[in-house]
Amino acid sequence: MTKQNLFAGIPDVLDERKFAHGGNVRRMAEQAGCAPEDILDFSANVNPLGPPPWLGQVVGQALQDVDAYPDPDCTALVMAASERYKVWPSQVVAGNGASELLFAIAALKGFRQAVIPAPTYVDYARACRVHRLPVVEPPMTDDFRVDFPSMGTLMATPSLVFLCSPNNPTGTLVPPNDLREVAAMFPQSLFVVDESFAEFLPEDADRLVRDRPANVVTVLSLTKFYAIPGLRLGLAFADPDVVLRIRRNMPAWSVNTLAQKVGVRCLKDDRYAAATREQTRLLRDALAAGLRQVPGIKVHPGTANYLFCRMDRVGQDAGWLRDRLLMEHRIGIRLCGNYTGLDDNWFRVAVRDKDANERLIRAMEAVSGTARGPVVRRARKTPALMIQGTSSNAGKSVLAAAFCRILLQDGYDVAPFKAQNMSLNSYVTDQGGEMGRAQVTQAMACRLNPDVRMNPVLLKPGSDVGSQVIVMGRPVGNMSVRQYVDFKPRAWEAVKAAYDSLANEHDVIVLEGAGSPAEVNLKHHDIVNMAMARYAEARVLLTGDIDRGGVFASIVGTMSLLTPAERSLVEGYVINRFRGDASLLDPAFGQMFERTGKPVLGTVPYIHSLGLPEEDSVSFKDGFRPEGDKFPEDRCVEIVVLDLPRISNFNDIDPLHAEPDVRIRVVADARDVGTPDAVIIPGSKSTVPDMRALKGTGMAAVLRDLAEKRTRIVGICGGFQMLGRTVDDPYGLESETTRVEGFGLLPVQTTLVAEKTLTRTLGVHSASGLPVHGYEIHHGHTEPLSDELRVALRDNAGNPLGYMRPDGRVLGTYLHGVFDADGFRRWFIDQLRMDKGLSPLESIQTAFDMEDALDHLASVVREAVDMGRVYRALGLSGCCAQASLFHRLSGQG
């Protein structure tokens, strides 16, 4: 590549090849001799998720206005862009795609040349030549970075400087701070930064669309990120005087009505944007890893929705590769030989969906002579047992844990799995991923570390119609029910990949369903019940809760609503939580077999003092009933737990409930609080709405009154935030109000931030010096407002985990699981005992260890269920008999 390439004259006819683009499917189909729809196009960089699900609806509504001219000022679109990117409307101009804006910018007067570091997008040079502006193309560095120092003499001349970040085709970035410095050094030049692919960067990435010097213009393409290239829509951001000059170079009614309406909706769709960033990153990384396994292919690191590659095989360039892929596999890629400074050894491929990417990898392997044969997702058929229920809270989670422990006791390497969990009761793994607590308990039953693959999709309801969606341990956005239904195909891909990975590593998988498999309104997009059973080739045990009544009708009704194929997956039934003589049920079992052709495989008795966390808040909201050996009431301390509308992580209370000298009351009405020894405000998925709900019942006033007496107040996570003076919500995560007053019991201030804290934590309680442990899961950052405030807990690095009043009677912490530590829990209860005039017990009364509880659960279920039939259904009959006999003889069964 020459140091510079100055074009003084403009050819009458532009070189067609020089300015060719990707995405010409019609021409590729002609060359391949097939229909255009048969071409798998990797030459055009469009969002791999496809257009937003609402596109058809918005376009249909916009068609009602096509009998009128479009708004020439694009008012609604400009306002949406100014709100999205936090700029003034006078700094925004919309165009018929980014290309129209680039051509209008190239027509600006007052510049002697265009400086375009190469290689980069070919239309920058084309636009300048059309407007007879001489072009200089200085080379980038060897690693395709813009070489600003070598361009100093060029930029000293008044120039239009075109930059692309991420660069097309290389994917490299222009550091925004570097450009800000350079723009300040050369005020006579105008820097045009094309951020058409910058929407694919992390949301918190530094962008020049937001913080832009006066002589910088930023151009965006909405068509690429939102997969609407057929609509054509672009935006430019600049100082108002530059915006006016650009608009003068554009025709009237440049942006049609359909594009304007769609653009407004695009700019407000945070859910689609978050899902795109997350999924594109995963797809890009997987595609890059696959291509790197193909001999002769060098893949450069990418930051957008495409990868820049080089063909390094003697006698074969990327043109040869393109032709072979097109003719033999009907796949199109983008050659980069028409970019200044590149030859036909270079090519670019778009990131597409998982199946398309896999097809490209396999085609490249075939062309290179290293084909691996058909795709095998799972290395082998892994025996799988699935627990489904006739309803929510039928005991699926507990039974799944029981079978996990039974299989472990019988010598199998077993793992739990639930495709999709809806629960506010979540847990943070050692790797900082978020998953449902039920699968954590099941992992403990298997003696495995919790792994987000065990619960790849977690839904955390934030309202009656929407939830935060967490995929593989990371939040991907807040979605309404309809939005999540549209997202489910992508969630299903994550579910299948997670299951295959687990199934390849373990002998047996125990799966759990959700709700009922007979929800006919949900079955067409099911990913957790029968669809998952089919994918895993699992045998299903259908369970019902006889304690709540109607179990026989619910089982027969469920079976009648299943398809024949689904019924064939059911091995039999388990009657759960029975109190009494099981032989009395035999007549009903016979009728069920006659009606459904499936047997009852076991009747599990009601297990008192189970000692395991509840899966959801149904049992919690029913209240804690005294079970087991409790002290007399006058020798117990009373703890009130506030029942929040959106309560989360209520298992924080379980260790206290297990103590013999503690009685728990769950209270929703301020009039029922009374004068307990302590009040605990638990975690909340939506702190601000729940805090308002408590205030509305008069709870805040009751708590302030109690805090001045002998009652201790403890707030955990969201409860901690409520105890403070204010909760600020600058990003509107939970409220349209920027600041909300708290209960004022602690002099602290909380700010809700977009980034979620997810971490396992070890620490020390300051007053007692006792160790604590647990995890943090919150959006808030809390700061003290008074020097008198004391640090209540610190992590092992010395950072505060919570604060308390000087008298220690009001305490707030972000640490979930703070009462799991036996020593600290006993110390806390003894403080309450002394407040009440009772003697402290001092020694630990209850060890909060689920091992004994899990073994007890397994022994009860093993005795109640026909395990021989279960093992035969899994194809494990021989191993089962031998292992079960061993455990029974050794006393472990």
GROMACS .gro file of N, CA and C in nm, residues 69 241 290 601 755 816 872 882 891:
model
   27
   69TYR      N    1  -4.794   1.338   0.303
   69TYR     CA    2  -4.649   1.350   0.294
   69TYR      C    3  -4.585   1.324   0.431
  241ASP      N    4  -2.526   2.444   1.387
  241ASP     CA    5  -2.494   2.507   1.258
  241ASP      C    6  -2.452   2.405   1.155
  290GLY      N    7  -1.513  -2.118   1.597
  290GLY     CA    8  -1.528  -2.221   1.495
  290GLY      C    9  -1.443  -2.195   1.372
  601LEU      N   10  -4.675  -4.448   4.098
  601LEU     CA   11  -4.548  -4.509   4.136
  601LEU      C   12  -4.510  -4.483   4.281
  755GLU      N   13  -2.598  -0.108   3.642
  755GLU     CA   14  -2.519  -0.231   3.653
  755GLU      C   15  -2.556  -0.306   3.780
  816HIS      N   16  -2.723  -1.107   5.149
  816HIS     CA   17  -2.821  -1.216   5.159
  816HIS      C   18  -2.753  -1.337   5.222
  872ARG      N   19  -3.562  -4.877   3.595
  872ARG     CA   20  -3.582  -4.950   3.470
  872ARG      C   21  -3.622  -4.854   3.358
  882GLN      N   22  -2.826  -5.320   4.268
  882GLN     CA   23  -2.703  -5.345   4.344
  882GLN      C   24  -2.671  -5.228   4.436
  891GLY      N   25  -2.668  -4.885   5.584
  891GLY     CA   26  -2.737  -4.785   5.667
  891GLY      C   27  -2.740  -4.648   5.605
   0.00000   0.00000   0.00000
